mmCIF file of C-alpha atoms in Angstrom:
data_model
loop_
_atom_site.group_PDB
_atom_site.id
_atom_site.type_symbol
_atom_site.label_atom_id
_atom_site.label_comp_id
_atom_site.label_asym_id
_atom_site.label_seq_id
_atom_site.Cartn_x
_atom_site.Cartn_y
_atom_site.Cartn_z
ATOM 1 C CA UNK A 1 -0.520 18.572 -6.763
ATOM 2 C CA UNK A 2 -0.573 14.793 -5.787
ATOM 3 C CA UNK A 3 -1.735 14.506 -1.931
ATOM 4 C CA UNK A 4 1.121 12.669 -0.892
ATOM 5 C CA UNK A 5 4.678 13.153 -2.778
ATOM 6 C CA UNK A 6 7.908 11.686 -3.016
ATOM 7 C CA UNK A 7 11.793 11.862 -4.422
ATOM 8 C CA UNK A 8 11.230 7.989 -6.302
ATOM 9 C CA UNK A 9 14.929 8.132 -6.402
ATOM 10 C CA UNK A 10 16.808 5.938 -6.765
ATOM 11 C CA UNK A 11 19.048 5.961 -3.752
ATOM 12 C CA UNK A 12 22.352 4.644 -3.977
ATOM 13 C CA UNK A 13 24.511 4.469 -1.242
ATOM 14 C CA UNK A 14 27.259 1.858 -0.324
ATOM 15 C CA UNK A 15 26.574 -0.076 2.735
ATOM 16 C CA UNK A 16 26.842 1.397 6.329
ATOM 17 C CA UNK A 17 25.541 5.074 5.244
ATOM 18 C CA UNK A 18 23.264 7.071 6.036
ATOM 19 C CA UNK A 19 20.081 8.148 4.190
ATOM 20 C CA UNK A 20 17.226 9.684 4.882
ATOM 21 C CA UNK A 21 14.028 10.234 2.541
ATOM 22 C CA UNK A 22 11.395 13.009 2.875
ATOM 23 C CA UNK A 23 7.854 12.590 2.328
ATOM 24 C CA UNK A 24 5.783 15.486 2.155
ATOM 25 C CA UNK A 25 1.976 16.028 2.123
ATOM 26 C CA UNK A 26 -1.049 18.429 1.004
ATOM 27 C CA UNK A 27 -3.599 17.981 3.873
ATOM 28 C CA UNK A 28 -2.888 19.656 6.912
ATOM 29 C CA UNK A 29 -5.843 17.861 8.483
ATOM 30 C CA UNK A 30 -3.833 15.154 7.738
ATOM 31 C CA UNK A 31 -3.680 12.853 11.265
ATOM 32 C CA UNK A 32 -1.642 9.898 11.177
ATOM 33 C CA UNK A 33 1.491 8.762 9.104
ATOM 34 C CA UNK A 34 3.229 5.862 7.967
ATOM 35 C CA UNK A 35 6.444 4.394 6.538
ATOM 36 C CA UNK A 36 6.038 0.770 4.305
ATOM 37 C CA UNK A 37 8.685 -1.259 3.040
ATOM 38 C CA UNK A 38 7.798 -3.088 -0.258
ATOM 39 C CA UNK A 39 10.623 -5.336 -1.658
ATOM 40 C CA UNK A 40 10.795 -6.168 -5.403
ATOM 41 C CA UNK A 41 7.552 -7.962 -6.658
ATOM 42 C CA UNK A 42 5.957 -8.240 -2.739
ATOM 43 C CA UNK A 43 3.424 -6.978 -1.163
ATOM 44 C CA UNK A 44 3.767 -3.884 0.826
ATOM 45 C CA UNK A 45 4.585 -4.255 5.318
ATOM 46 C CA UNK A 46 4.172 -1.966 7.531
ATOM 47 C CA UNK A 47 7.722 -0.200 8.723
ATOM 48 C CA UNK A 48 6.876 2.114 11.312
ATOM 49 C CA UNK A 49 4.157 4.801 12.747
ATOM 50 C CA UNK A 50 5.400 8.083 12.520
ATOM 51 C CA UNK A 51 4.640 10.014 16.182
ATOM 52 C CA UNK A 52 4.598 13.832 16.358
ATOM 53 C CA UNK A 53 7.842 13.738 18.649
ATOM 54 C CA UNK A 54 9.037 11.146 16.020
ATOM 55 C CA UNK A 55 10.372 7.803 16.942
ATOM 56 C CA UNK A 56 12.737 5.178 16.598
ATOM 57 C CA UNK A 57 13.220 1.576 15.734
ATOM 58 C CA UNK A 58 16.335 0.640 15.871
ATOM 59 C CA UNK A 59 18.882 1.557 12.608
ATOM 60 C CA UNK A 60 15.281 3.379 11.277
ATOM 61 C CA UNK A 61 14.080 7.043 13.048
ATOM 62 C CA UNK A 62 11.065 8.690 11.785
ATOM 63 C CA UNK A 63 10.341 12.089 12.601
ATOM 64 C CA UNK A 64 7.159 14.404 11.508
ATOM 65 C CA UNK A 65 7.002 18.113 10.500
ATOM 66 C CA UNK A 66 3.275 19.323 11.057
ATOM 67 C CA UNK A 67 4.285 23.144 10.085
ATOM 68 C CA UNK A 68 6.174 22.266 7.339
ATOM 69 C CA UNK A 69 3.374 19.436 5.934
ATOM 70 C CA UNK A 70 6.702 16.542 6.023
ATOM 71 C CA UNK A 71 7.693 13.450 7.269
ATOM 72 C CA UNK A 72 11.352 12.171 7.172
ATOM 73 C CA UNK A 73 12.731 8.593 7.401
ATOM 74 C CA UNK A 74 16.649 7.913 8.513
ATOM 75 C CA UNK A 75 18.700 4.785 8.270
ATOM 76 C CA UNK A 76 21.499 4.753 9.800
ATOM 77 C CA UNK A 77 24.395 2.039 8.937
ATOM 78 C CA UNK A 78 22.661 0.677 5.793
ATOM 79 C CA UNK A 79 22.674 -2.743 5.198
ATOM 80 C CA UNK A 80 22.357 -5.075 2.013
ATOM 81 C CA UNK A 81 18.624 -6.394 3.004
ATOM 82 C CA UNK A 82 17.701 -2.589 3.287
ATOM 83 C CA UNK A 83 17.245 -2.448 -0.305
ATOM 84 C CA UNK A 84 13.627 -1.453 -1.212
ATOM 85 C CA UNK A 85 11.043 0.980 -1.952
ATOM 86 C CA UNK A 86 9.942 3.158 0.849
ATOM 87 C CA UNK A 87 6.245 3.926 0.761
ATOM 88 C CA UNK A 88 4.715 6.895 2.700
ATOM 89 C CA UNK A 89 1.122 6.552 3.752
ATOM 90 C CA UNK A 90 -1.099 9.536 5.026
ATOM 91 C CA UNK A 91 -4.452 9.153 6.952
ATOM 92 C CA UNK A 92 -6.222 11.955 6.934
ATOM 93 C CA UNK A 93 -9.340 12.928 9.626
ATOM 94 C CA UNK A 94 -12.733 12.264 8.576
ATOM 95 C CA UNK A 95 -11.749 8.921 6.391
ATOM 96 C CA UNK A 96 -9.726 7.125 8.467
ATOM 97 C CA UNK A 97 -10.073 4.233 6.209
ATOM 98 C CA UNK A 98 -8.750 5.491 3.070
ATOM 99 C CA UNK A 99 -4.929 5.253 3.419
ATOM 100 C CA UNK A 100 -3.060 7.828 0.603
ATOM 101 C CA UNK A 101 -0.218 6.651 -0.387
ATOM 102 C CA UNK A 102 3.257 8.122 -2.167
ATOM 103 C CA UNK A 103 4.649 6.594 -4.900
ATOM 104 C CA UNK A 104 7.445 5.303 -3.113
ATOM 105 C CA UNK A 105 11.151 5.904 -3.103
ATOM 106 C CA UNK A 106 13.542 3.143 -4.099
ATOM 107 C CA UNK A 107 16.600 2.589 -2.382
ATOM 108 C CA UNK A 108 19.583 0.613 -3.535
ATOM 109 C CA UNK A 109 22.292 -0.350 -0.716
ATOM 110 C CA UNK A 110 25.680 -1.442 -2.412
ATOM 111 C CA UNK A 111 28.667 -3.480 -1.446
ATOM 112 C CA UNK B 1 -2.969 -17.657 10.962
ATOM 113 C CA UNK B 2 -2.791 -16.723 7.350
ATOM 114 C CA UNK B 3 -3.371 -13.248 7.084
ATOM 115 C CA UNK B 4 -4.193 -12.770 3.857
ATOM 116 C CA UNK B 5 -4.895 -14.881 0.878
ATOM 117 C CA UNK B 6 -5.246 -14.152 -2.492
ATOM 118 C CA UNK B 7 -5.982 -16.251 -5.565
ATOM 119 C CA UNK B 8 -4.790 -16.714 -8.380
ATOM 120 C CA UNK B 9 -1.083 -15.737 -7.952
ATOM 121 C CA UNK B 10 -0.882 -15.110 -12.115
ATOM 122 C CA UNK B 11 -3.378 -14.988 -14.592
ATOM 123 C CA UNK B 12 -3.601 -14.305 -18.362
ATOM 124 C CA UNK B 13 -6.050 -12.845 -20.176
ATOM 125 C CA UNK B 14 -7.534 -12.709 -23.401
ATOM 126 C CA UNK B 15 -9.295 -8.863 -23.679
ATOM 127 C CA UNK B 16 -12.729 -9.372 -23.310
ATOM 128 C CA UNK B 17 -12.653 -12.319 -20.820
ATOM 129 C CA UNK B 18 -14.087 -12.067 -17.588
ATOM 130 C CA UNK B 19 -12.761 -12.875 -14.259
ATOM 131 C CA UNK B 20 -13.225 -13.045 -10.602
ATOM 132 C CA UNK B 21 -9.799 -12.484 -8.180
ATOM 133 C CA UNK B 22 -10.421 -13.677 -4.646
ATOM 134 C CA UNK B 23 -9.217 -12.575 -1.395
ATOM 135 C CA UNK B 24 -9.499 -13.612 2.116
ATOM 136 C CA UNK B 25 -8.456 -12.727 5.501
ATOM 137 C CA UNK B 26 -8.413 -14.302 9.111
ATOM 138 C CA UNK B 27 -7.485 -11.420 11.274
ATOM 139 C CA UNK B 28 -11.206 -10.912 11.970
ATOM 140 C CA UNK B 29 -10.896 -7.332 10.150
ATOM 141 C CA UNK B 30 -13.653 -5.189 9.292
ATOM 142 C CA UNK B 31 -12.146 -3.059 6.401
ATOM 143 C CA UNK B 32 -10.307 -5.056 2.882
ATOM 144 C CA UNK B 33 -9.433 -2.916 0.198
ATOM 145 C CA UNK B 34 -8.485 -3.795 -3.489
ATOM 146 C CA UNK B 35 -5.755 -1.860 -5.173
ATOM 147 C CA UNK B 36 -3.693 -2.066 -8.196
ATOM 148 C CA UNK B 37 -0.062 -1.597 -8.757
ATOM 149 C CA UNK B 38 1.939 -0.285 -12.333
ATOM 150 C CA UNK B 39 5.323 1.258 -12.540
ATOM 151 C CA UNK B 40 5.891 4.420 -12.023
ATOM 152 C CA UNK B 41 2.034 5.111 -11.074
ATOM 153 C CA UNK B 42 2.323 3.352 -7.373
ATOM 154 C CA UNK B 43 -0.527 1.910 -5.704
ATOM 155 C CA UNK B 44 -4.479 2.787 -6.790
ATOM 156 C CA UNK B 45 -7.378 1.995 -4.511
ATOM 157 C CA UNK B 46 -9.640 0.631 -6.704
ATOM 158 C CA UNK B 47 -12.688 -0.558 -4.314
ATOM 159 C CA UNK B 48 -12.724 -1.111 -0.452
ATOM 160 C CA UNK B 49 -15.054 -1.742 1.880
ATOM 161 C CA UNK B 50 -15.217 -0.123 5.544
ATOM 162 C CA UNK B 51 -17.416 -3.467 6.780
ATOM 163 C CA UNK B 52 -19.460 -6.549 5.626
ATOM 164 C CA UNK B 53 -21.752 -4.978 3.574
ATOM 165 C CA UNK B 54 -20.703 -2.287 2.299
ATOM 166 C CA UNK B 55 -18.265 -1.517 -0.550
ATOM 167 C CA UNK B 56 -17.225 2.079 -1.842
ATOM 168 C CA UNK B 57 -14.804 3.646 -4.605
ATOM 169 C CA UNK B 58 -11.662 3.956 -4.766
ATOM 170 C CA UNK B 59 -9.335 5.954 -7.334
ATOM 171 C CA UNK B 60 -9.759 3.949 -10.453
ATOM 172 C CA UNK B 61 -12.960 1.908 -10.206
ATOM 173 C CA UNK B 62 -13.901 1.853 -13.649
ATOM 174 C CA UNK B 63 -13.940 -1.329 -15.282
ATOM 175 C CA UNK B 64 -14.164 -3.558 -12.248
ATOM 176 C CA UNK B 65 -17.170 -4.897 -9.798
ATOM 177 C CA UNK B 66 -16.444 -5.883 -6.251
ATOM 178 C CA UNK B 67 -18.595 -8.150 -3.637
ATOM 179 C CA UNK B 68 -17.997 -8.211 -0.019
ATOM 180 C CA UNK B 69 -19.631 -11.206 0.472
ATOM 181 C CA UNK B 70 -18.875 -12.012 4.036
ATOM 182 C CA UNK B 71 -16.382 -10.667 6.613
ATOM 183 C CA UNK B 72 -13.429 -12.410 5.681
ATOM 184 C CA UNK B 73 -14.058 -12.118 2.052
ATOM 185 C CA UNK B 74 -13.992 -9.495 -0.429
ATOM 186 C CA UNK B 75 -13.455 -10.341 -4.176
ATOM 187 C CA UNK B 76 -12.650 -8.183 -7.404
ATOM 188 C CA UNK B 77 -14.699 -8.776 -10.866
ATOM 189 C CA UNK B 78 -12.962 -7.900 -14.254
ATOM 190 C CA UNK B 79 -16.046 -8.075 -16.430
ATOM 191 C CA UNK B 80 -14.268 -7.941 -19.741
ATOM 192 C CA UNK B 81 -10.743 -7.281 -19.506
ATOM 193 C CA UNK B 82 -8.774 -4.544 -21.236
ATOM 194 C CA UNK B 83 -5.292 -4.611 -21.999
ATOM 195 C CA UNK B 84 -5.066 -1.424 -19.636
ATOM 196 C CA UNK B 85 -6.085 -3.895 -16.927
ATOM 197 C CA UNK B 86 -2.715 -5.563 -16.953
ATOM 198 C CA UNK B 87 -1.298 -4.960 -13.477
ATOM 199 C CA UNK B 88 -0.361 -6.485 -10.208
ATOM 200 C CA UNK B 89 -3.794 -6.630 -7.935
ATOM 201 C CA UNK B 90 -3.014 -6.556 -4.402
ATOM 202 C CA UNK B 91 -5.993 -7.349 -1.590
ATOM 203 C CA UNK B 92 -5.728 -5.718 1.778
ATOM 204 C CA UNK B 93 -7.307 -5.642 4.905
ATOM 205 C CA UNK B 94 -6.789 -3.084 8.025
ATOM 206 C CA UNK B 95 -5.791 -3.458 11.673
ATOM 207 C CA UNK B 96 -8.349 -0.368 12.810
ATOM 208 C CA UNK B 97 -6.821 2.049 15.695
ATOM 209 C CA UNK B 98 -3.108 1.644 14.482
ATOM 210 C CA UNK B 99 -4.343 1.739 10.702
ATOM 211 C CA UNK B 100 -1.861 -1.111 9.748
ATOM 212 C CA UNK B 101 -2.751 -2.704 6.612
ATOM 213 C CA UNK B 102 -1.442 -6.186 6.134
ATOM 214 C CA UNK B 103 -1.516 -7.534 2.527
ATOM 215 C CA UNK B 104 -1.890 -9.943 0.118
ATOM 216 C CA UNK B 105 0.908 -12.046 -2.109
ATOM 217 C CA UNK B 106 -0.903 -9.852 -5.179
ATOM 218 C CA UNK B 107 -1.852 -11.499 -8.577
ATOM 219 C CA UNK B 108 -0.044 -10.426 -11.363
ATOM 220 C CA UNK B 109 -2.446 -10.060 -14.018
ATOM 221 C CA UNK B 110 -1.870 -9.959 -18.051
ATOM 222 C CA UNK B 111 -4.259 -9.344 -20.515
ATOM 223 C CA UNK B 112 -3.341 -9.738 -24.317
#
Protein backbone atom coordinates (compact mmCIF):
# COMPACT_ATOMS: atom_id res chain seq x y z
CA UNK A 1 0.00 0.00 0.00
CA UNK A 2 1.52 3.37 -1.26
CA UNK A 3 2.12 5.75 1.95
CA UNK A 4 0.21 8.46 0.67
CA UNK A 5 -2.90 7.78 -1.84
CA UNK A 6 -5.12 9.49 -4.02
CA UNK A 7 -8.46 9.42 -6.46
CA UNK A 8 -6.03 10.91 -9.74
CA UNK A 9 -9.38 11.66 -11.14
CA UNK A 10 -10.06 13.49 -13.29
CA UNK A 11 -12.51 15.94 -11.85
CA UNK A 12 -14.86 17.58 -13.97
CA UNK A 13 -17.11 19.98 -12.81
CA UNK A 14 -18.58 23.15 -14.54
CA UNK A 15 -17.58 26.34 -13.00
CA UNK A 16 -18.97 27.62 -9.60
CA UNK A 17 -19.22 23.93 -7.97
CA UNK A 18 -18.16 22.41 -5.44
CA UNK A 19 -15.51 19.67 -5.06
CA UNK A 20 -13.72 18.28 -2.64
CA UNK A 21 -10.76 15.60 -2.91
CA UNK A 22 -9.65 13.14 -0.18
CA UNK A 23 -6.23 12.23 0.52
CA UNK A 24 -5.60 9.49 2.72
CA UNK A 25 -2.42 8.14 4.42
CA UNK A 26 -0.59 4.93 6.00
CA UNK A 27 1.46 6.45 8.90
CA UNK A 28 -0.33 7.34 11.82
CA UNK A 29 2.85 8.93 13.17
CA UNK A 30 2.32 10.93 10.40
CA UNK A 31 2.66 14.89 11.79
CA UNK A 32 2.12 17.49 9.37
CA UNK A 33 0.10 17.77 6.01
CA UNK A 34 -0.04 19.59 2.95
CA UNK A 35 -2.08 20.55 -0.13
CA UNK A 36 0.16 21.67 -3.60
CA UNK A 37 -1.16 22.99 -6.64
CA UNK A 38 0.89 22.01 -9.78
CA UNK A 39 -0.46 23.45 -13.10
CA UNK A 40 0.28 21.71 -16.45
CA UNK A 41 4.12 21.42 -17.13
CA UNK A 42 5.10 23.73 -13.71
CA UNK A 43 6.59 23.19 -10.88
CA UNK A 44 4.68 22.29 -7.86
CA UNK A 45 3.45 25.62 -4.97
CA UNK A 46 2.52 25.26 -1.91
CA UNK A 47 -1.57 25.61 -1.41
CA UNK A 48 -2.18 25.36 2.10
CA UNK A 49 -1.11 23.64 5.65
CA UNK A 50 -3.59 21.41 6.76
CA UNK A 51 -4.26 22.15 10.85
CA UNK A 52 -5.88 19.46 13.03
CA UNK A 53 -9.07 21.79 13.49
CA UNK A 54 -8.65 22.30 9.67
CA UNK A 55 -8.54 25.66 8.07
CA UNK A 56 -9.48 27.94 5.52
CA UNK A 57 -8.25 30.13 2.76
CA UNK A 58 -10.65 31.67 1.19
CA UNK A 59 -12.84 29.55 -1.75
CA UNK A 60 -10.22 26.48 -0.43
CA UNK A 61 -10.97 24.64 3.32
CA UNK A 62 -8.80 21.89 4.38
CA UNK A 63 -9.72 19.75 7.09
CA UNK A 64 -7.71 16.58 8.70
CA UNK A 65 -9.01 13.20 9.97
CA UNK A 66 -6.28 11.75 12.45
CA UNK A 67 -8.68 8.59 13.37
CA UNK A 68 -9.59 7.94 10.11
CA UNK A 69 -5.68 8.42 8.60
CA UNK A 70 -7.43 11.41 5.86
CA UNK A 71 -7.17 14.71 4.78
CA UNK A 72 -9.87 16.48 2.64
CA UNK A 73 -9.61 19.58 0.38
CA UNK A 74 -12.97 21.75 -0.62
CA UNK A 75 -13.43 24.38 -3.24
CA UNK A 76 -16.14 26.07 -3.16
CA UNK A 77 -17.44 28.21 -6.36
CA UNK A 78 -14.85 26.78 -8.81
CA UNK A 79 -13.32 28.90 -11.09
CA UNK A 80 -11.58 28.49 -14.62
CA UNK A 81 -7.83 29.17 -13.16
CA UNK A 82 -8.67 26.34 -10.57
CA UNK A 83 -7.80 23.84 -13.04
CA UNK A 84 -4.87 21.64 -11.83
CA UNK A 85 -3.50 18.76 -10.12
CA UNK A 86 -3.85 18.68 -6.42
CA UNK A 87 -0.86 17.15 -4.68
CA UNK A 88 -1.05 15.85 -1.05
CA UNK A 89 2.15 15.88 0.92
CA UNK A 90 2.67 13.97 4.32
CA UNK A 91 5.55 14.65 6.84
CA UNK A 92 5.94 12.16 8.99
CA UNK A 93 7.91 12.40 12.73
CA UNK A 94 11.38 11.38 12.86
CA UNK A 95 12.24 12.67 9.05
CA UNK A 96 10.91 15.80 8.90
CA UNK A 97 12.78 16.38 5.78
CA UNK A 98 11.51 13.79 3.57
CA UNK A 99 8.16 15.13 2.27
CA UNK A 100 5.79 11.91 0.80
CA UNK A 101 3.90 12.84 -1.65
CA UNK A 102 0.43 11.49 -3.52
CA UNK A 103 0.24 11.20 -6.93
CA UNK A 104 -1.96 13.97 -7.33
CA UNK A 105 -5.53 14.46 -8.40
CA UNK A 106 -6.34 16.42 -11.53
CA UNK A 107 -9.08 18.68 -11.68
CA UNK A 108 -10.73 20.12 -14.74
CA UNK A 109 -13.14 23.29 -14.14
CA UNK A 110 -15.46 23.84 -17.29
CA UNK A 111 -17.39 26.68 -18.77
CA UNK B 1 15.11 37.14 -4.99
CA UNK B 2 15.07 34.20 -7.29
CA UNK B 3 14.14 31.35 -5.42
CA UNK B 4 15.14 28.74 -7.29
CA UNK B 5 17.10 28.21 -10.41
CA UNK B 6 17.59 25.45 -12.44
CA UNK B 7 19.58 24.84 -15.60
CA UNK B 8 19.13 23.67 -18.43
CA UNK B 9 15.34 24.15 -18.99
CA UNK B 10 15.49 21.08 -21.88
CA UNK B 11 18.03 18.80 -22.74
CA UNK B 12 18.48 15.84 -25.15
CA UNK B 13 20.30 13.02 -24.82
CA UNK B 14 22.03 10.50 -26.62
CA UNK B 15 22.00 7.08 -24.12
CA UNK B 16 25.23 6.84 -22.81
CA UNK B 17 26.06 10.60 -22.53
CA UNK B 18 26.77 12.12 -19.40
CA UNK B 19 25.45 15.16 -17.82
CA UNK B 20 25.41 17.50 -14.97
CA UNK B 21 21.76 19.48 -14.13
CA UNK B 22 22.31 22.45 -11.86
CA UNK B 23 20.30 24.02 -9.26
CA UNK B 24 20.49 26.94 -7.05
CA UNK B 25 18.69 28.71 -4.42
CA UNK B 26 18.80 32.17 -2.54
CA UNK B 27 16.43 31.68 0.28
CA UNK B 28 19.43 30.83 2.49
CA UNK B 29 17.89 27.14 2.90
CA UNK B 30 19.55 24.35 4.44
CA UNK B 31 17.72 21.32 2.82
CA UNK B 32 17.44 20.99 -1.61
CA UNK B 33 16.13 17.93 -2.83
CA UNK B 34 16.19 16.45 -6.44
CA UNK B 35 13.17 14.64 -7.72
CA UNK B 36 11.86 13.37 -10.89
CA UNK B 37 8.50 13.56 -12.44
CA UNK B 38 6.67 10.82 -15.20
CA UNK B 39 3.02 10.39 -15.82
CA UNK B 40 1.09 8.56 -13.95
CA UNK B 41 4.10 7.71 -11.41
CA UNK B 42 4.06 11.42 -9.65
CA UNK B 43 6.97 12.84 -8.08
CA UNK B 44 10.28 10.53 -6.94
CA UNK B 45 12.88 11.85 -4.55
CA UNK B 46 15.80 10.89 -6.08
CA UNK B 47 18.68 12.53 -3.75
CA UNK B 48 18.39 15.39 -1.11
CA UNK B 49 20.40 16.76 1.20
CA UNK B 50 19.33 17.87 4.90
CA UNK B 51 22.54 20.56 4.88
CA UNK B 52 25.85 21.57 3.14
CA UNK B 53 27.52 18.55 3.29
CA UNK B 54 25.62 16.03 3.36
CA UNK B 55 23.52 14.25 0.69
CA UNK B 56 21.25 11.06 1.24
CA UNK B 57 18.81 8.75 -0.93
CA UNK B 58 15.90 9.20 -2.07
CA UNK B 59 13.34 6.67 -3.83
CA UNK B 60 15.03 6.05 -7.10
CA UNK B 61 18.72 6.90 -6.79
CA UNK B 62 20.08 4.52 -9.07
CA UNK B 63 21.71 5.79 -11.99
CA UNK B 64 22.43 9.30 -10.80
CA UNK B 65 25.33 11.09 -8.52
CA UNK B 66 24.59 14.25 -6.64
CA UNK B 67 27.10 17.05 -5.06
CA UNK B 68 26.07 19.55 -2.58
CA UNK B 69 28.74 21.64 -3.18
CA UNK B 70 27.89 24.69 -1.20
CA UNK B 71 24.72 25.96 0.52
CA UNK B 72 22.96 27.37 -2.23
CA UNK B 73 23.92 24.69 -4.58
CA UNK B 74 23.10 21.21 -5.08
CA UNK B 75 23.53 19.57 -8.58
CA UNK B 76 22.35 16.13 -10.17
CA UNK B 77 24.94 13.85 -12.33
CA UNK B 78 23.50 11.48 -15.08
CA UNK B 79 26.64 9.46 -15.66
CA UNK B 80 25.48 7.69 -18.76
CA UNK B 81 22.02 8.23 -19.57
CA UNK B 82 19.34 5.61 -20.16
CA UNK B 83 16.37 6.03 -22.09
CA UNK B 84 14.46 5.27 -18.69
CA UNK B 85 16.04 8.55 -17.57
CA UNK B 86 13.75 10.58 -19.75
CA UNK B 87 11.72 12.70 -17.34
CA UNK B 88 11.07 16.13 -16.03
CA UNK B 89 13.86 16.84 -13.09
CA UNK B 90 12.62 19.23 -10.67
CA UNK B 91 15.22 20.87 -7.84
CA UNK B 92 13.79 21.89 -4.52
CA UNK B 93 14.72 23.44 -1.52
CA UNK B 94 12.71 23.69 2.01
CA UNK B 95 11.45 26.54 4.19
CA UNK B 96 12.25 24.38 7.67
CA UNK B 97 9.44 24.83 10.56
CA UNK B 98 6.47 25.27 8.02
CA UNK B 99 8.08 22.48 5.68
CA UNK B 100 7.22 24.56 2.50
CA UNK B 101 9.15 23.51 -0.39
CA UNK B 102 9.54 26.07 -3.10
CA UNK B 103 10.70 24.73 -6.52
CA UNK B 104 12.42 24.86 -9.49
CA UNK B 105 11.14 25.67 -13.35
CA UNK B 106 12.26 21.66 -13.82
CA UNK B 107 14.30 20.47 -16.91
CA UNK B 108 12.63 18.35 -19.13
CA UNK B 109 15.01 15.80 -20.03
CA UNK B 110 15.03 13.30 -23.25
CA UNK B 111 17.26 10.69 -23.88
CA UNK B 112 17.16 8.78 -27.32
Amino acid sequence: RKEVEQDPGPFNVPEGATVAFNCTYSNSASQSFFWYRQDCRKEPKLLMSVYSSGNEDGRFTAQLNRASQYISLLIRDSKLSDSATYLCVVVNAGNNRKLIWGLGTSLAVNP
Amino acid sequence: NAGVTQTPKFQVLKTGQSMTLQCAQDMNHNSMYWYRQDPGMGLRLIYYSASEGTTDKGEVPNGYNVSRLNKREFSLRLESAAPSQTSVYFCASLREGQYEQYFGPGTRLTVT
